[in-house]
Short mmCIF file of N, CA and C in Angstrom, two decimals:
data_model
loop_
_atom_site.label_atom_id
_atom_site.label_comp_id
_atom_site.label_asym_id
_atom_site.label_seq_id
_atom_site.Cartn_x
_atom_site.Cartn_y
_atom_site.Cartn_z
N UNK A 1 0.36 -3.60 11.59
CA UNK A 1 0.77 -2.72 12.66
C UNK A 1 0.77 -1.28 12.15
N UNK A 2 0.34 -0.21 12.80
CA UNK A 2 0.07 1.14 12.42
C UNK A 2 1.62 2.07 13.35
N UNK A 3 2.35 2.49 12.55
CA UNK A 3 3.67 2.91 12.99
C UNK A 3 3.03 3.97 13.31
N UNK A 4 2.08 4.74 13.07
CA UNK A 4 2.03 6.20 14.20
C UNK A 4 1.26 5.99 15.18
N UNK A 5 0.36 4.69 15.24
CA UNK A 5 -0.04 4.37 17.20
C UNK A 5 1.03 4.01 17.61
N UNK A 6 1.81 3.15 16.73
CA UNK A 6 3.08 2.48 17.84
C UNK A 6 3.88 3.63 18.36
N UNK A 7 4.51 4.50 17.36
CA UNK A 7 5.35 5.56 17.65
C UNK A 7 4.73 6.51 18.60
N UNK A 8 3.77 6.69 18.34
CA UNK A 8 2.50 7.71 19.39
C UNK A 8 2.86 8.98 18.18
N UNK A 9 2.86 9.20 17.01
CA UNK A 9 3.34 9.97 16.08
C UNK A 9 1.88 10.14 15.64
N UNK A 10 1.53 11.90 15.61
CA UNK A 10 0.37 12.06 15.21
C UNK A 10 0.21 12.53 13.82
N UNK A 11 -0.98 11.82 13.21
CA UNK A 11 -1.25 11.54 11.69
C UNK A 11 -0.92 12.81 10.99
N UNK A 12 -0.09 13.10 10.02
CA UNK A 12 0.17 13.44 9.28
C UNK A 12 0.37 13.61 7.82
N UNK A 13 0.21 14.41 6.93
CA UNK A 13 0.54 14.31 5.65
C UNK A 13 2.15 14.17 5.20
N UNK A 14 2.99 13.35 4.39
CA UNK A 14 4.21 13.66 4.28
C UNK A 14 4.76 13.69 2.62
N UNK A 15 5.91 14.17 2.66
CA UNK A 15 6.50 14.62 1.59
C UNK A 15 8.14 14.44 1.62
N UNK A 16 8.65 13.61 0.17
CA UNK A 16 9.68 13.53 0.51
C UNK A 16 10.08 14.67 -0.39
N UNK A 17 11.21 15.50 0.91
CA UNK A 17 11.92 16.54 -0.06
C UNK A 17 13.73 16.70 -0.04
N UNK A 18 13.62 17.07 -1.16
CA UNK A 18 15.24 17.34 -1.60
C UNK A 18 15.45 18.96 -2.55
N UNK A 19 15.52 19.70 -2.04
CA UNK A 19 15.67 21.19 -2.07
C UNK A 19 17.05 21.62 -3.07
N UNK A 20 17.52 20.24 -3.83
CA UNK A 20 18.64 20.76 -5.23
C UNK A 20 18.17 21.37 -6.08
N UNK A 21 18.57 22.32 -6.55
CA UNK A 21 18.60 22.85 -7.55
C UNK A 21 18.97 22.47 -8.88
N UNK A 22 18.98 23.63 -10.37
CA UNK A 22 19.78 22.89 -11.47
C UNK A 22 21.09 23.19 -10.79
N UNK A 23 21.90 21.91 -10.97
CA UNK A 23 23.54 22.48 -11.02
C UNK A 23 23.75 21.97 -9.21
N UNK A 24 23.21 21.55 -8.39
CA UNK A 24 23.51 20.92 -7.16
C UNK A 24 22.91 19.70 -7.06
N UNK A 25 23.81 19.54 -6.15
CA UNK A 25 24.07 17.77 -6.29
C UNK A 25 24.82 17.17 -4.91
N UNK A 26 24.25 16.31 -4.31
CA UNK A 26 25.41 15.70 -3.12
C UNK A 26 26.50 14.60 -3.60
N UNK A 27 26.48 14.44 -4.95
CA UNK A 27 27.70 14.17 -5.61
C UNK A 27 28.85 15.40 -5.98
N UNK A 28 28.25 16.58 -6.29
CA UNK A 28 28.67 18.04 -6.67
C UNK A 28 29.03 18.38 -5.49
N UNK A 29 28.48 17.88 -4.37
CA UNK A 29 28.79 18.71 -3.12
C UNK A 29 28.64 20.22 -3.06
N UNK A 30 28.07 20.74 -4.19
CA UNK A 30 27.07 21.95 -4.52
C UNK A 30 25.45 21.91 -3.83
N UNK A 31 24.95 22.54 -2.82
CA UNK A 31 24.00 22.10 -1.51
C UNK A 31 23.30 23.78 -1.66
N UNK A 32 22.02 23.40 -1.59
CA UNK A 32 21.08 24.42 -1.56
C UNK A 32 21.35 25.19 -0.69
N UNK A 33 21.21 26.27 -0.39
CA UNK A 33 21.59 27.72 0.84
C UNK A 33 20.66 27.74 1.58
N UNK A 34 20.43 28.14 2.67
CA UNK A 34 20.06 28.35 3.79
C UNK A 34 18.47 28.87 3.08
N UNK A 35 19.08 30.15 2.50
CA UNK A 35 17.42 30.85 2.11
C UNK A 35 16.95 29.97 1.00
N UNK A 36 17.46 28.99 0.13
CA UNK A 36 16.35 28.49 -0.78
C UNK A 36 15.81 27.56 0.15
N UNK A 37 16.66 26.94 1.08
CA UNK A 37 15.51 25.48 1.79
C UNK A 37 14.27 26.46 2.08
N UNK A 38 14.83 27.52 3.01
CA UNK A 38 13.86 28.13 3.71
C UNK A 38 12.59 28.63 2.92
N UNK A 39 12.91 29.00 1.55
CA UNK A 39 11.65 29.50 0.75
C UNK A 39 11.05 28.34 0.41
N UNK A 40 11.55 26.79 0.64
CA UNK A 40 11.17 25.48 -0.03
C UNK A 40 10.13 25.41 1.52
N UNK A 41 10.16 25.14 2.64
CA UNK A 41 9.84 25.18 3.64
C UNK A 41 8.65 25.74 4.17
N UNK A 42 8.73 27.34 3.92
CA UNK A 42 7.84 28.10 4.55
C UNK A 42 6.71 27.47 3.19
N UNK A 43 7.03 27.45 1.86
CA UNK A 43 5.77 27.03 1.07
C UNK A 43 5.05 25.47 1.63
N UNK A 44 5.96 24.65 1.65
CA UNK A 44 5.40 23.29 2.47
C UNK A 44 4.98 23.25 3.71
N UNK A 45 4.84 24.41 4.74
CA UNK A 45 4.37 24.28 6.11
C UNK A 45 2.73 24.04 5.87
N UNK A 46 2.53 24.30 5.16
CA UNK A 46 0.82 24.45 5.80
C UNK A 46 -0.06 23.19 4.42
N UNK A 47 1.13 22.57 3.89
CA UNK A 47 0.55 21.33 3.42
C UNK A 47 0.85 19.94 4.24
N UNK A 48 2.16 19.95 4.79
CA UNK A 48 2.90 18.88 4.61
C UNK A 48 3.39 18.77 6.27
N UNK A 49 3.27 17.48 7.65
CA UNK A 49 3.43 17.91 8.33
C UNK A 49 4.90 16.82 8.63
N UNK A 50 5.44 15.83 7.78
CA UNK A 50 6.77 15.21 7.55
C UNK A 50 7.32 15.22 6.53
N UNK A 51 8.73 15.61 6.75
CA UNK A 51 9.82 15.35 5.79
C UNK A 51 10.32 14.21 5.44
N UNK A 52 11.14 13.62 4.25
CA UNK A 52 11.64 12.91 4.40
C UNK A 52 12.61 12.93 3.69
N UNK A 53 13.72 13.28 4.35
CA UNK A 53 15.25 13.16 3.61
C UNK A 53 15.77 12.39 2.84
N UNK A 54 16.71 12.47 2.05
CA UNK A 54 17.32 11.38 1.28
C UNK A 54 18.47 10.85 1.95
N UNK A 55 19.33 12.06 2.59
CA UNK A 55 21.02 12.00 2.93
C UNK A 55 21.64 12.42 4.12
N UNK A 56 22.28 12.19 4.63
CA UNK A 56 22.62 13.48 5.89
C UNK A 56 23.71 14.29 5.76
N UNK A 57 23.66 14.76 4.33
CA UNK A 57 24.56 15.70 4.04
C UNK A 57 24.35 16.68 4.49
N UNK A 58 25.12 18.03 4.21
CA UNK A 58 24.77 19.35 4.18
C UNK A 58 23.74 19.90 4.44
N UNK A 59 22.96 19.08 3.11
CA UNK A 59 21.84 19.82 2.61
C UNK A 59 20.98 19.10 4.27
N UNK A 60 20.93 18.33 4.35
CA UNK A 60 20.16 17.48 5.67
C UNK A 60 20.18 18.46 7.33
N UNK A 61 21.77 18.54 7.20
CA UNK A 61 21.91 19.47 8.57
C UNK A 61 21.33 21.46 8.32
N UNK A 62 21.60 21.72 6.64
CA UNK A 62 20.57 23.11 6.74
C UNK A 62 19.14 23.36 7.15
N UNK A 63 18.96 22.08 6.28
CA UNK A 63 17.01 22.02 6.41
C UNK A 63 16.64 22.08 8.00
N UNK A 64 17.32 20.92 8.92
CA UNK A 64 17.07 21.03 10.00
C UNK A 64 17.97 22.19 10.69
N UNK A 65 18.22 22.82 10.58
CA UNK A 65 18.48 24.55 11.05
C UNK A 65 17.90 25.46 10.88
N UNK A 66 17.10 24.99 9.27
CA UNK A 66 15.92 26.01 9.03
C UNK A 66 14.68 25.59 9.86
N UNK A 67 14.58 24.83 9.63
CA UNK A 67 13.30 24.11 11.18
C UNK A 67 13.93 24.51 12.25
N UNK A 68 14.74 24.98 12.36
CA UNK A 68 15.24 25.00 14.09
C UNK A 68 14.81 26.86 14.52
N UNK A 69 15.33 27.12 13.42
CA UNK A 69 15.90 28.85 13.88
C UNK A 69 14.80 29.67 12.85
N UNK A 70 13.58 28.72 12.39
CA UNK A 70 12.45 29.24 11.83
C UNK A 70 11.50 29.01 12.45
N UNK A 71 11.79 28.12 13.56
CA UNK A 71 10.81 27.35 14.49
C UNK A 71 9.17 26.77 13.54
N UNK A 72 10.02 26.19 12.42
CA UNK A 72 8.24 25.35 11.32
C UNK A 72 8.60 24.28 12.49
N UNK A 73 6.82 24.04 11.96
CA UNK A 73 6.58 22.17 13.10
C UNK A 73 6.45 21.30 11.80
N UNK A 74 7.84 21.16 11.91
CA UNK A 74 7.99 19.70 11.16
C UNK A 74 8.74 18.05 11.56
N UNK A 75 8.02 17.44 11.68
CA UNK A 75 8.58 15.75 11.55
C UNK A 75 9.34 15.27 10.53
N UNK A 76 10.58 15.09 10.98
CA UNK A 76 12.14 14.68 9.84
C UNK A 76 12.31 13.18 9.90
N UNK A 77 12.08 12.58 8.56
CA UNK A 77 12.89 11.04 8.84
C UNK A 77 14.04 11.59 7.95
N UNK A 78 14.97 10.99 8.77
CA UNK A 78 16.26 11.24 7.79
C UNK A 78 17.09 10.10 7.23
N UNK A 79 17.24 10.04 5.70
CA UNK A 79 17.69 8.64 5.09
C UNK A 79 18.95 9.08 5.39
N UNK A 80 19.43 8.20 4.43
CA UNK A 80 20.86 7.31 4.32
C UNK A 80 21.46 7.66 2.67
N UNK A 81 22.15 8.60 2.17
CA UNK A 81 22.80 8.16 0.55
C UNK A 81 23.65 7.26 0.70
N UNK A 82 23.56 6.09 -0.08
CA UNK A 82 24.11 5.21 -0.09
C UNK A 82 25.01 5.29 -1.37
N UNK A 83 26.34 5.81 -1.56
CA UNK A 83 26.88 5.60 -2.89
C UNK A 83 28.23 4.44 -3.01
N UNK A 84 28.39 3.83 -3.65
CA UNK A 84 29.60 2.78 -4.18
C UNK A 84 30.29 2.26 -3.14
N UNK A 85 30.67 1.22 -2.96
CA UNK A 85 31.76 1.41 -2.25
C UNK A 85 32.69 0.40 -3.07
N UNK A 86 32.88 -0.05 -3.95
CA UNK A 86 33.09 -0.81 -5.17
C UNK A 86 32.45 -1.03 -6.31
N UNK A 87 33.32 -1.38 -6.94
CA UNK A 87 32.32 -1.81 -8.69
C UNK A 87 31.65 -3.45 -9.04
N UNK A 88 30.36 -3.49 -9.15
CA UNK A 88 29.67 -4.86 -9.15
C UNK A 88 29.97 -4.96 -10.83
N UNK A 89 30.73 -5.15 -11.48
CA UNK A 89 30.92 -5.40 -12.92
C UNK A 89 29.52 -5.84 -13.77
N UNK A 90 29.20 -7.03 -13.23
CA UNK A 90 28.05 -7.57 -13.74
C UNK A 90 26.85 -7.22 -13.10
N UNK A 91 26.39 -6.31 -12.66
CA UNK A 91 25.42 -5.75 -12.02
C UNK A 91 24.46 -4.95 -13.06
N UNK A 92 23.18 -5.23 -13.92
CA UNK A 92 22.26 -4.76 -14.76
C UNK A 92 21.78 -3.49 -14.77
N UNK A 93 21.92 -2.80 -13.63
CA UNK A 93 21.46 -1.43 -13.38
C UNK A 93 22.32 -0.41 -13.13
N UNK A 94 23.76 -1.06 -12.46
CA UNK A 94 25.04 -0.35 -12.00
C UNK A 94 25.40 0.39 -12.56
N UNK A 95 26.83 1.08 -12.38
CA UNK A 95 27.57 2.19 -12.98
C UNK A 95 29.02 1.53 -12.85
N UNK A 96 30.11 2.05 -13.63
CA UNK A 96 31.29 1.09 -13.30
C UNK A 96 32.00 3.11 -12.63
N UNK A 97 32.38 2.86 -11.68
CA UNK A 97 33.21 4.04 -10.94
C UNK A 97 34.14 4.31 -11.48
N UNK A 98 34.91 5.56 -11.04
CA UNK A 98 35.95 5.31 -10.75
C UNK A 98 36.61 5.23 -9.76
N UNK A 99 37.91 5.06 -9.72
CA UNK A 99 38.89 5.25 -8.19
C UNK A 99 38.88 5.92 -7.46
N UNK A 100 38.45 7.49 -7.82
CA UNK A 100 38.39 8.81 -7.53
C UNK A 100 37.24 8.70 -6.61
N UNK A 101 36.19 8.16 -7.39
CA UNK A 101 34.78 8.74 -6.83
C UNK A 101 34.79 7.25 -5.54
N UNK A 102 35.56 6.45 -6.16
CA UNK A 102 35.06 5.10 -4.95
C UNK A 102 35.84 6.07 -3.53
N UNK A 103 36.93 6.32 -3.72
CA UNK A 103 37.41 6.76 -2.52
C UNK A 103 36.62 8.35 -1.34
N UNK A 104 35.81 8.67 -2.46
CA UNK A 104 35.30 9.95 -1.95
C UNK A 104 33.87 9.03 -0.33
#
């Protein structure tokens, strides 16, 4: 099945982007500014005609403001961060939390 006949979504090139910097983080809750998405943006317009988010943090609702009030034609899928919601002890790849961060 071809998801852009089904969707009626016309063919595009895409790119997944995340516009952190050194030192930001949606664990940091430290979130790129308005003008870096936007300088991340205006360089990807004329390669790239979908996004694809990681989170719907911050950083998620700027980008799409900079598409909004920059008027770029861009197509947004927007993920999901999925972090902890408990500790899998025996889990091979995991992290053991803490209390702090489980509750955030």
């Amino acid at each position: 099945m071809n998801l852009f006949k089904t969707l009626k979504l016309p063919i595009g090139k895409a790119i997944c982007y995340s516009g952190y910097r050194d030192g930001q983080s949606p664990e940091s809750e430290i979130f790129p500014t308005y003008e870096q998405i936007r300088e991340d943006l205006l360089i990807l317009q004329n390669q790239w005609a979908y996004l694809r988010l990681y989170d719907c943090s911050l950083h998620a609702e700027t980008v799409l403001n900079v598409i909004d009030k920059e008027k770029l034609n861009f197509k947004v899928m927007l993920g999901a961060y999925i972090g902890a919601e408990l500790n899998n002890f025996g889990c091979p790849w995991g992290k053991i939390f803490t209390e702090e961060e489980l509750k955030r």
